[in-house]
Tab-separated table of C-alpha atoms (C1' of nucleotides) in Angstrom:
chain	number	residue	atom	x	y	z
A	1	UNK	CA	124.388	119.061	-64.071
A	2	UNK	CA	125.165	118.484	-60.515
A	3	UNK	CA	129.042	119.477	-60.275
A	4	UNK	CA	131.164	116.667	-58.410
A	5	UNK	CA	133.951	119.448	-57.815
A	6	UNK	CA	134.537	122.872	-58.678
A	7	UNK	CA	137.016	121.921	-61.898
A	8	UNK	CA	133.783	119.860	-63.399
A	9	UNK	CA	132.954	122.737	-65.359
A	10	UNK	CA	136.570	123.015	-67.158
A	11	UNK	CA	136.008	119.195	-68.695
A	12	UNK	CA	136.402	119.222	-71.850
A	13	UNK	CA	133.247	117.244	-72.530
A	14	UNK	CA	131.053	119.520	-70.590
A	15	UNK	CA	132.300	122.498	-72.994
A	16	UNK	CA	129.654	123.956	-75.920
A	17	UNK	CA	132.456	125.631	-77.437
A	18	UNK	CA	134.959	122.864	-78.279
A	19	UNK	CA	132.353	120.557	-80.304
A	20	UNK	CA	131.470	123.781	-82.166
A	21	UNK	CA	134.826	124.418	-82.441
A	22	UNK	CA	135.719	120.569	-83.921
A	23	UNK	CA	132.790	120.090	-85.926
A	24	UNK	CA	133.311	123.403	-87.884
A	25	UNK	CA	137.039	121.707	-88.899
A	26	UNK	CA	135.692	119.019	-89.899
A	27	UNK	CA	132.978	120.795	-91.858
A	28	UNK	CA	135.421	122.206	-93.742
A	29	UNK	CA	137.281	119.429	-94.112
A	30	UNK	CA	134.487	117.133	-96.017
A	31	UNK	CA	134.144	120.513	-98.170
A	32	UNK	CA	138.359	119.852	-99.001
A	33	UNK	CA	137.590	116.999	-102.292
A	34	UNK	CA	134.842	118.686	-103.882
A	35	UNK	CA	136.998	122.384	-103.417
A	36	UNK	CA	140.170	120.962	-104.365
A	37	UNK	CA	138.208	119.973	-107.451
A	38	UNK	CA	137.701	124.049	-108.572
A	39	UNK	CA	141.199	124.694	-107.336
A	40	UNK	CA	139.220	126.839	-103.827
A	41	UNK	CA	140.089	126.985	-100.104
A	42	UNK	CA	137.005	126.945	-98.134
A	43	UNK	CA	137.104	130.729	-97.708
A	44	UNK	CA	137.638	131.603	-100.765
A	45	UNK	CA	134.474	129.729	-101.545
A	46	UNK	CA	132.405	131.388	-99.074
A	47	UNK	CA	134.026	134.938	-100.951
A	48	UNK	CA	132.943	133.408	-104.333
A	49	UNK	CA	129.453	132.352	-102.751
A	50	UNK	CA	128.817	136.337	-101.732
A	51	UNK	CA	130.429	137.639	-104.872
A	52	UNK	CA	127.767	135.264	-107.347
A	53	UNK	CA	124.842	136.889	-105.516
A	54	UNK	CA	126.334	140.584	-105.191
A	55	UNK	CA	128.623	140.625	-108.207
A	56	UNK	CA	130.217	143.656	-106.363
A	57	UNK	CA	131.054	144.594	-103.105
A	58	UNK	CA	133.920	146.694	-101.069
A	59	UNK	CA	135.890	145.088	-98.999
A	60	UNK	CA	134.393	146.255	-96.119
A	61	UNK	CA	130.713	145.048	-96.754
A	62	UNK	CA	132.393	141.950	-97.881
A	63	UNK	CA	133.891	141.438	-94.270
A	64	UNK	CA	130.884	141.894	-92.457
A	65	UNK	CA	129.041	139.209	-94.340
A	66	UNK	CA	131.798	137.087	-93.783
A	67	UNK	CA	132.715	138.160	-90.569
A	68	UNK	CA	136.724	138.778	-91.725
A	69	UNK	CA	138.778	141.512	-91.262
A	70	UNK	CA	141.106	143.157	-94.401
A	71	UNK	CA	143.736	141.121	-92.749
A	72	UNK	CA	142.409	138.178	-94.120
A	73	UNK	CA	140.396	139.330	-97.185
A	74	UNK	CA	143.061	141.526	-98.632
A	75	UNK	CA	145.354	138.703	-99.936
A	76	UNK	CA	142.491	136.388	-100.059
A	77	UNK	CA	140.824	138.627	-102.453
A	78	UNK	CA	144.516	138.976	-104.057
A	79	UNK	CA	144.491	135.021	-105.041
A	80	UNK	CA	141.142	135.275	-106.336
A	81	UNK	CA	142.070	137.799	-109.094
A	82	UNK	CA	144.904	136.087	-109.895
A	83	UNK	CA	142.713	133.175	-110.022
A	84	UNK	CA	141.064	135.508	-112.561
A	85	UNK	CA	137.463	135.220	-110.771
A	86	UNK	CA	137.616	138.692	-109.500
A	87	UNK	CA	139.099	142.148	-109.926
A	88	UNK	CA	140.182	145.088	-107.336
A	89	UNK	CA	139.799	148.452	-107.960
A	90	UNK	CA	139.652	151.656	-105.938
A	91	UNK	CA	136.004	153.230	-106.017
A	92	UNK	CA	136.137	156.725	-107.823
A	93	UNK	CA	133.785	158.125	-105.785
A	94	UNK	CA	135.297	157.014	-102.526
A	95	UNK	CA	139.340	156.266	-102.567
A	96	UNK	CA	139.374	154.875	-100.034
A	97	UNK	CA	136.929	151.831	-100.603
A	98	UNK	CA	138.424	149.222	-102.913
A	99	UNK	CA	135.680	147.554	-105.308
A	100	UNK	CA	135.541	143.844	-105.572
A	101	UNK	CA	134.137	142.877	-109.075
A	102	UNK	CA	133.287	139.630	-110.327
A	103	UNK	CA	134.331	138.463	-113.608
A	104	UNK	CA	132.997	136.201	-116.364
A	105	UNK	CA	135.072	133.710	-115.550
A	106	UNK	CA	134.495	133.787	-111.937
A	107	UNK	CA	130.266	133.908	-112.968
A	108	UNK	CA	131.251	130.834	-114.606
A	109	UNK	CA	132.970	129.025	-111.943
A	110	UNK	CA	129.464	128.950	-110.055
A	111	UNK	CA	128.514	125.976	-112.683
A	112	UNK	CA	130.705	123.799	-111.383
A	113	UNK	CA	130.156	124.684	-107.814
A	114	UNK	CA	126.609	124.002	-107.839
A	115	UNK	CA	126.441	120.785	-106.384
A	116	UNK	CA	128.747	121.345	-103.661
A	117	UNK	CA	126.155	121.977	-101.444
A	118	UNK	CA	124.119	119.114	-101.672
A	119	UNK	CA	127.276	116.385	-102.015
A	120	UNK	CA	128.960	118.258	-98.283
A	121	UNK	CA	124.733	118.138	-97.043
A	122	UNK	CA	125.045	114.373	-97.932
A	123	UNK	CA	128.153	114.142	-95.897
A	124	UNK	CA	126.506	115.999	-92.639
A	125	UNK	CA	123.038	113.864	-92.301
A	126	UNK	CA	121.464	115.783	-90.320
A	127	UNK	CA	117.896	115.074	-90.533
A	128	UNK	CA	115.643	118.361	-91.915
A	129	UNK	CA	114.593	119.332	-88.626
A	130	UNK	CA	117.965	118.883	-87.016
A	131	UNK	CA	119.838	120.545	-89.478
A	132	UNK	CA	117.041	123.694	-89.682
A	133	UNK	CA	117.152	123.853	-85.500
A	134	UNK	CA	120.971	123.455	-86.094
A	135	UNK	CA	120.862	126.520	-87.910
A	136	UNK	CA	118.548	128.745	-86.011
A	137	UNK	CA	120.829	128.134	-82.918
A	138	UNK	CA	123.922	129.036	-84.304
A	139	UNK	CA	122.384	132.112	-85.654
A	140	UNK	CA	120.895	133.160	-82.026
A	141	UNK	CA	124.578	132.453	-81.176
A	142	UNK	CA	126.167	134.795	-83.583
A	143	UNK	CA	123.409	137.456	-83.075
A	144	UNK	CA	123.602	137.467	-79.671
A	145	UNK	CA	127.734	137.531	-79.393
A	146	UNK	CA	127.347	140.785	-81.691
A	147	UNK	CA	125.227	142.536	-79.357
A	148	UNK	CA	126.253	141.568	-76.663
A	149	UNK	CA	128.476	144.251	-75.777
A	150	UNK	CA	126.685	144.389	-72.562
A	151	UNK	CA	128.480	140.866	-71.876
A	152	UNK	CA	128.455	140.882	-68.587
A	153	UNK	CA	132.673	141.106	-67.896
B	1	UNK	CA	112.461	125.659	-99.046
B	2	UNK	CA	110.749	125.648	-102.496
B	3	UNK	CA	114.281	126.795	-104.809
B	4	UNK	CA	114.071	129.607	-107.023
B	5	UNK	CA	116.660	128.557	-109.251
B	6	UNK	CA	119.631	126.220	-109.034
B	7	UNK	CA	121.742	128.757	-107.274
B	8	UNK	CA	119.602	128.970	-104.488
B	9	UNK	CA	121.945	126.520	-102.698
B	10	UNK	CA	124.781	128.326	-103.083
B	11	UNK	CA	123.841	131.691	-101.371
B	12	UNK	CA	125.563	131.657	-97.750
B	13	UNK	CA	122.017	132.749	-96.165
B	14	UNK	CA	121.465	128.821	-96.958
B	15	UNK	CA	124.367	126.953	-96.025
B	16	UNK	CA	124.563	125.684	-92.537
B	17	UNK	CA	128.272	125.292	-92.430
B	18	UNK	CA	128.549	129.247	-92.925
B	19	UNK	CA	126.972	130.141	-89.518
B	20	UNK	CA	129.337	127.271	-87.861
B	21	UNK	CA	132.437	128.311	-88.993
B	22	UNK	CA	131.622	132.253	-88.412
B	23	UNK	CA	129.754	131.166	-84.494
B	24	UNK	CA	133.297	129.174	-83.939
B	25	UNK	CA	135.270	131.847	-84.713
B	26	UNK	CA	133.114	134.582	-82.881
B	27	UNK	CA	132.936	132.243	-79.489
B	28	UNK	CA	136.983	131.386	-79.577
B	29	UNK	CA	136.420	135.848	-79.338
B	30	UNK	CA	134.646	135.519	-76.459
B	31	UNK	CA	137.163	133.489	-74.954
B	32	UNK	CA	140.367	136.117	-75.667
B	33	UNK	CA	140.004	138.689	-73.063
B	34	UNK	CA	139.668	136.300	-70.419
B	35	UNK	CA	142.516	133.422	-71.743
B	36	UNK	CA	145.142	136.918	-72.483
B	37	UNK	CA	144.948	137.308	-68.683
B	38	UNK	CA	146.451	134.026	-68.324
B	39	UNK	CA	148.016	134.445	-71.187
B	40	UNK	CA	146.871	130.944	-73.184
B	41	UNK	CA	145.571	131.002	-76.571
B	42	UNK	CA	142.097	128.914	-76.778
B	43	UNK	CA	144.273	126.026	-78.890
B	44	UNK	CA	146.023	126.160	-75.684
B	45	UNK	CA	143.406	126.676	-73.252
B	46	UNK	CA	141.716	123.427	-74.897
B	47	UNK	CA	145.166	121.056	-74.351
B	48	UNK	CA	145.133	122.487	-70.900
B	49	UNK	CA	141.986	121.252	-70.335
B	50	UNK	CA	143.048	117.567	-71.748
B	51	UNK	CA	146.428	117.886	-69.270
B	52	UNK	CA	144.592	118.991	-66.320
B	53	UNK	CA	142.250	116.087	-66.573
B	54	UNK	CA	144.781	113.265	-67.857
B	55	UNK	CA	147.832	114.459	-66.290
B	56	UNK	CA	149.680	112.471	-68.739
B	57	UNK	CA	149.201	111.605	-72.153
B	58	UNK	CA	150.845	110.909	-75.217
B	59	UNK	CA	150.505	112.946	-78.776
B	60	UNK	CA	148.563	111.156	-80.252
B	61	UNK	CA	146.218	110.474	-77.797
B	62	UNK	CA	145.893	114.225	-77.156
B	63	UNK	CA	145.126	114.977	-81.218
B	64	UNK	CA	142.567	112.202	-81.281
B	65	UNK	CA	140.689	113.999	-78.406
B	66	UNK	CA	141.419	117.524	-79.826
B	67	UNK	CA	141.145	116.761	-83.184
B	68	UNK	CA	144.383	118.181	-83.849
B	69	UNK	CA	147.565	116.613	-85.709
B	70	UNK	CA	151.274	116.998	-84.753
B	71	UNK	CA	151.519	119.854	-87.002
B	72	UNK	CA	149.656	121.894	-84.950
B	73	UNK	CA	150.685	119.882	-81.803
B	74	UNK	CA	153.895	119.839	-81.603
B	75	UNK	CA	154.442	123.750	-81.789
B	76	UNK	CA	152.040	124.368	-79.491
B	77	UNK	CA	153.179	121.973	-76.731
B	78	UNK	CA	156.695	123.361	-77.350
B	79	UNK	CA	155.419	126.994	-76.153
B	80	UNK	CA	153.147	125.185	-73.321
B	81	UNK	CA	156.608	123.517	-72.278
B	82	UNK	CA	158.599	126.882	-72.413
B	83	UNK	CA	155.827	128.485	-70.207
B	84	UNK	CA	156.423	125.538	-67.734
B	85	UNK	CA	152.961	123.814	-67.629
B	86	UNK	CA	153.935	120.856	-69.195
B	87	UNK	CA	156.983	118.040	-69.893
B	88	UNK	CA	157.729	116.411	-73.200
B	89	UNK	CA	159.373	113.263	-73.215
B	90	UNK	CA	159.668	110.376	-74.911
B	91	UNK	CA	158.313	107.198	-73.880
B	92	UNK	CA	160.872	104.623	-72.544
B	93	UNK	CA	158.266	101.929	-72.870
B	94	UNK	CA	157.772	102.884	-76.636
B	95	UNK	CA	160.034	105.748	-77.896
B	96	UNK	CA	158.313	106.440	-81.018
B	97	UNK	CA	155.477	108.032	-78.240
B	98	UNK	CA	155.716	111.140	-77.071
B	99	UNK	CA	154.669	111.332	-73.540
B	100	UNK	CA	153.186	115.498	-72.478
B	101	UNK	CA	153.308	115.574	-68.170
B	102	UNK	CA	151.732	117.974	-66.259
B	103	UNK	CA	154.050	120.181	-64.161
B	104	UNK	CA	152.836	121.240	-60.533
B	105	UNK	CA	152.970	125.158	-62.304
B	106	UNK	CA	150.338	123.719	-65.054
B	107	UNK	CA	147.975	121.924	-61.696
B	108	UNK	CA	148.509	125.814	-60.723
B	109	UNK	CA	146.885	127.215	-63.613
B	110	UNK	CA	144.004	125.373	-63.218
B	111	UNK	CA	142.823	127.776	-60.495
B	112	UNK	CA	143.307	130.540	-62.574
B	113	UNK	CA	140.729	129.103	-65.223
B	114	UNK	CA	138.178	128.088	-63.242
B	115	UNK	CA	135.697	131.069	-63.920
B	116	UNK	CA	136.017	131.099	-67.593
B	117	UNK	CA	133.116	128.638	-68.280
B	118	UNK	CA	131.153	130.287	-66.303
B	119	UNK	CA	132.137	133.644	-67.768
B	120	UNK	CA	131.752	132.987	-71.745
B	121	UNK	CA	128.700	130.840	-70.745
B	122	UNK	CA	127.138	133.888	-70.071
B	123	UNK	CA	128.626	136.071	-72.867
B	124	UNK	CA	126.892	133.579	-74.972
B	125	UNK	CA	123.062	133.807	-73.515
B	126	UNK	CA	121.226	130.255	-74.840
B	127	UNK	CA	118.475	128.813	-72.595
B	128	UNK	CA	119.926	125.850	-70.678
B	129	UNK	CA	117.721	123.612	-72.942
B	130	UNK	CA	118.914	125.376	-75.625
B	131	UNK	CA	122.291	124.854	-74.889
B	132	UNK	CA	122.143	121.062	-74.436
B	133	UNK	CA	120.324	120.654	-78.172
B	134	UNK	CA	123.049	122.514	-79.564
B	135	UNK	CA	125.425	120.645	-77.700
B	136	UNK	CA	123.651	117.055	-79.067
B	137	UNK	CA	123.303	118.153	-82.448
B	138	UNK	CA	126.992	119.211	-82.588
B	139	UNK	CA	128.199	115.829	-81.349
B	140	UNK	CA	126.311	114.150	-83.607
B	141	UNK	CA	127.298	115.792	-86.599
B	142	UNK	CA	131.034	115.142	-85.403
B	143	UNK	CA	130.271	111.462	-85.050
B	144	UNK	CA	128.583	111.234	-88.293
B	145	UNK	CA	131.827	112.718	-89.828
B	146	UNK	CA	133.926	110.653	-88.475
B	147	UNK	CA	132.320	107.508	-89.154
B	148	UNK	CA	131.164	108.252	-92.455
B	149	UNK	CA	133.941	106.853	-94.457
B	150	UNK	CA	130.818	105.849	-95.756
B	151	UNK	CA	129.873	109.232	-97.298
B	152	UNK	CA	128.539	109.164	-100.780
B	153	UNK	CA	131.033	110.947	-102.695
C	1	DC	C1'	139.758	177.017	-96.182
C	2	DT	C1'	142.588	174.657	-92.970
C	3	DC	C1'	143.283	171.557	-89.405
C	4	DT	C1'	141.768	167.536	-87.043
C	5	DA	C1'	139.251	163.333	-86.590
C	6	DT	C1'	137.426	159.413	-88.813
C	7	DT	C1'	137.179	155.832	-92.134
C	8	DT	C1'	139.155	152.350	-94.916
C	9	DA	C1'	142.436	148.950	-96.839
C	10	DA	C1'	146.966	147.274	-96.535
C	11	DT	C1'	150.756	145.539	-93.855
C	12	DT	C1'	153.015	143.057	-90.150
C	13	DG	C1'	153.546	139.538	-86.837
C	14	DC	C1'	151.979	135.594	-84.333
C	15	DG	C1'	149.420	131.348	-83.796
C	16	DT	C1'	146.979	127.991	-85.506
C	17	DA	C1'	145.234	124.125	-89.091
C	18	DC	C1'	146.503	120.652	-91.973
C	19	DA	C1'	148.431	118.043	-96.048
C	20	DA	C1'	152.593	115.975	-97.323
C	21	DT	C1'	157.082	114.406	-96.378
C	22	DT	C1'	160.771	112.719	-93.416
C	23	DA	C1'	163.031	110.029	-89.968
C	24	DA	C1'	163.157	107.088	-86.191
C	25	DA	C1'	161.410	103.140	-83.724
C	26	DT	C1'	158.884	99.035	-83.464
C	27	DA	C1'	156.308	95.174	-85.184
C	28	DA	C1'	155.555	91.643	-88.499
C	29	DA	C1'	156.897	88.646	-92.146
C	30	DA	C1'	159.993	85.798	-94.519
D	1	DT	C1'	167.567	87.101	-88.004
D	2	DT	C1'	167.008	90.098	-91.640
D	3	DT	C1'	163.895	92.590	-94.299
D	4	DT	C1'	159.710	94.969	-94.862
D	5	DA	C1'	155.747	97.323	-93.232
D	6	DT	C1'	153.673	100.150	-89.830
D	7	DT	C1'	153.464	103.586	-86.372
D	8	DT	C1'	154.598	107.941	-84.470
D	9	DA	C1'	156.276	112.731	-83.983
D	10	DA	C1'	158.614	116.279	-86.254
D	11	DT	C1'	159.256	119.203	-90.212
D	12	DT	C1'	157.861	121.905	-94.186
D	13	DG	C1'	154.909	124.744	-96.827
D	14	DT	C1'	150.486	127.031	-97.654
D	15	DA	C1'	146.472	129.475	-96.033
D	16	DC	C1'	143.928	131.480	-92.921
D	17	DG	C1'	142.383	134.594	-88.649
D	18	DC	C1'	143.064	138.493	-86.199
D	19	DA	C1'	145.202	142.259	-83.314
D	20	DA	C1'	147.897	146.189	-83.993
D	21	DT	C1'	149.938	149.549	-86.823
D	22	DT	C1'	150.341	152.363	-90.965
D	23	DA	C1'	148.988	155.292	-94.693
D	24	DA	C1'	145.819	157.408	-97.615
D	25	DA	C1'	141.418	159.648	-98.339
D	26	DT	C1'	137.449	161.929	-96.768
D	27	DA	C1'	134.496	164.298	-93.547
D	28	DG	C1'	133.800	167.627	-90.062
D	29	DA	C1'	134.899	171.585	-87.012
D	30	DG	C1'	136.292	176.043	-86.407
DNA sequence: CTCTATTTAATTGCGTACAATTAAATAAAA
DNA sequence: TTTTATTTAATTGTACGCAATTAAATAGAG
């Protein structure tokens, strides 16, 4: 880590963020066959993947899982029910929260997504351990970024 | 990692790509109050980084390092150009080639950047040890990627 | 109860990402 | 040399991602 001048640090290859940055493209992108396949981008699989387990949400609780705003989710979410997988409907109790249902056909679409996960995981090959301390990182990552409002600016 | 069922793999608490693609996201947020004040976006904070160590380079050249096409290139180094940190011309060797120069105003920049690893580095808070695993693991998985033509679809 | 502040989703606008296509230039083959 | 194939950047179209604004609904204060 010795610098050999004061721009050493601005290298790209000394950067954590840009390899975080490419790999989670190209993530995505060996997701691309297999979600082309069921007709899904990749975030409108990760919306399907919290909709199977919650079968409904708002909007809002849905964007904190996913960390996206309504600026994204709102047509997002618009596609899926067109896609027929979901509907939208404003909560009676609270107008102002819109409920995100899934549907039968969108509990059925989880079938043929089933093996996604283990086709991309062959793709990645990462051993166990890697992939686990892989995970646990990132997550310190993301925890610490959201707390971190004391980020020392 | 004993599965309950066959969905088990499918919840987003499970995936590793899910924390990659929401950590990317969250550190290029870390970056935007300090690249606004020079008024780069990271995309273009990252090709700044490849000019002000190559001082010239082609397009393609730059995507294979980025891992960016001309889609996204050639938009970007248009508003790069208009901002004055860069040339685009083509090659008279080849003129099929693109060739991006540095501009003494772009060398400038550099200056202004400096402090910005340093800065997010500590916005994001790993252990130096820590850091470099993550760093490892990420290149690795890129590598694997790219080489694995060879993936087992 | 009324007025104000807050919460929430939708909208707008800009900047990526990237697949697919196009067009120009060069290289390679016949 | 002429034709064909390849290489390269630009263009086009779709889908995010997100900041900023808007509008509607609800909660809270007086």
């Amino acid at each position: 880590m010795a610098k050999k001048n004061k721009y050493e640090a601005l290298k790209l290859e000394n950067q954590l963020c840009f390899p975080l940055y490419a790999s989670a493209k190209e993530v995505v992108r060996q997701y691309k066959p297999f979600l082309d396949a069921l007709d899904l981008t990749y975030t409108q699989y990760i919306t399907m993947m919290v909709m199977w387990e919650k079968k409904e949400i708002n909007v809002k609780e849905l964007g904190e899982y996913l960390y996206l705003d309504s600026g994204t989710l709102t047509p997002l979410l618009k596609k899926l029910e067109t896609k027929g997988y979901i509907t939208r409907n404003r909560s009676s109790k609270d107008e102002r929260h819109l409920d995100v249902v899934i549907t039968p056909l969108g509990v059925e679409l989880r079938e043929q997504a089933v093996d996604i996960p283990q086709k991309v995981g062959q793709c990645i090959c990462l051993e166990p351990e890697e992939a686990q301390m892989l995970y646990k990182l990132l997550y310190k990552m993301i925890h610490q970024m959201n707390n971190a409002n004391g980020c020392k600016n």
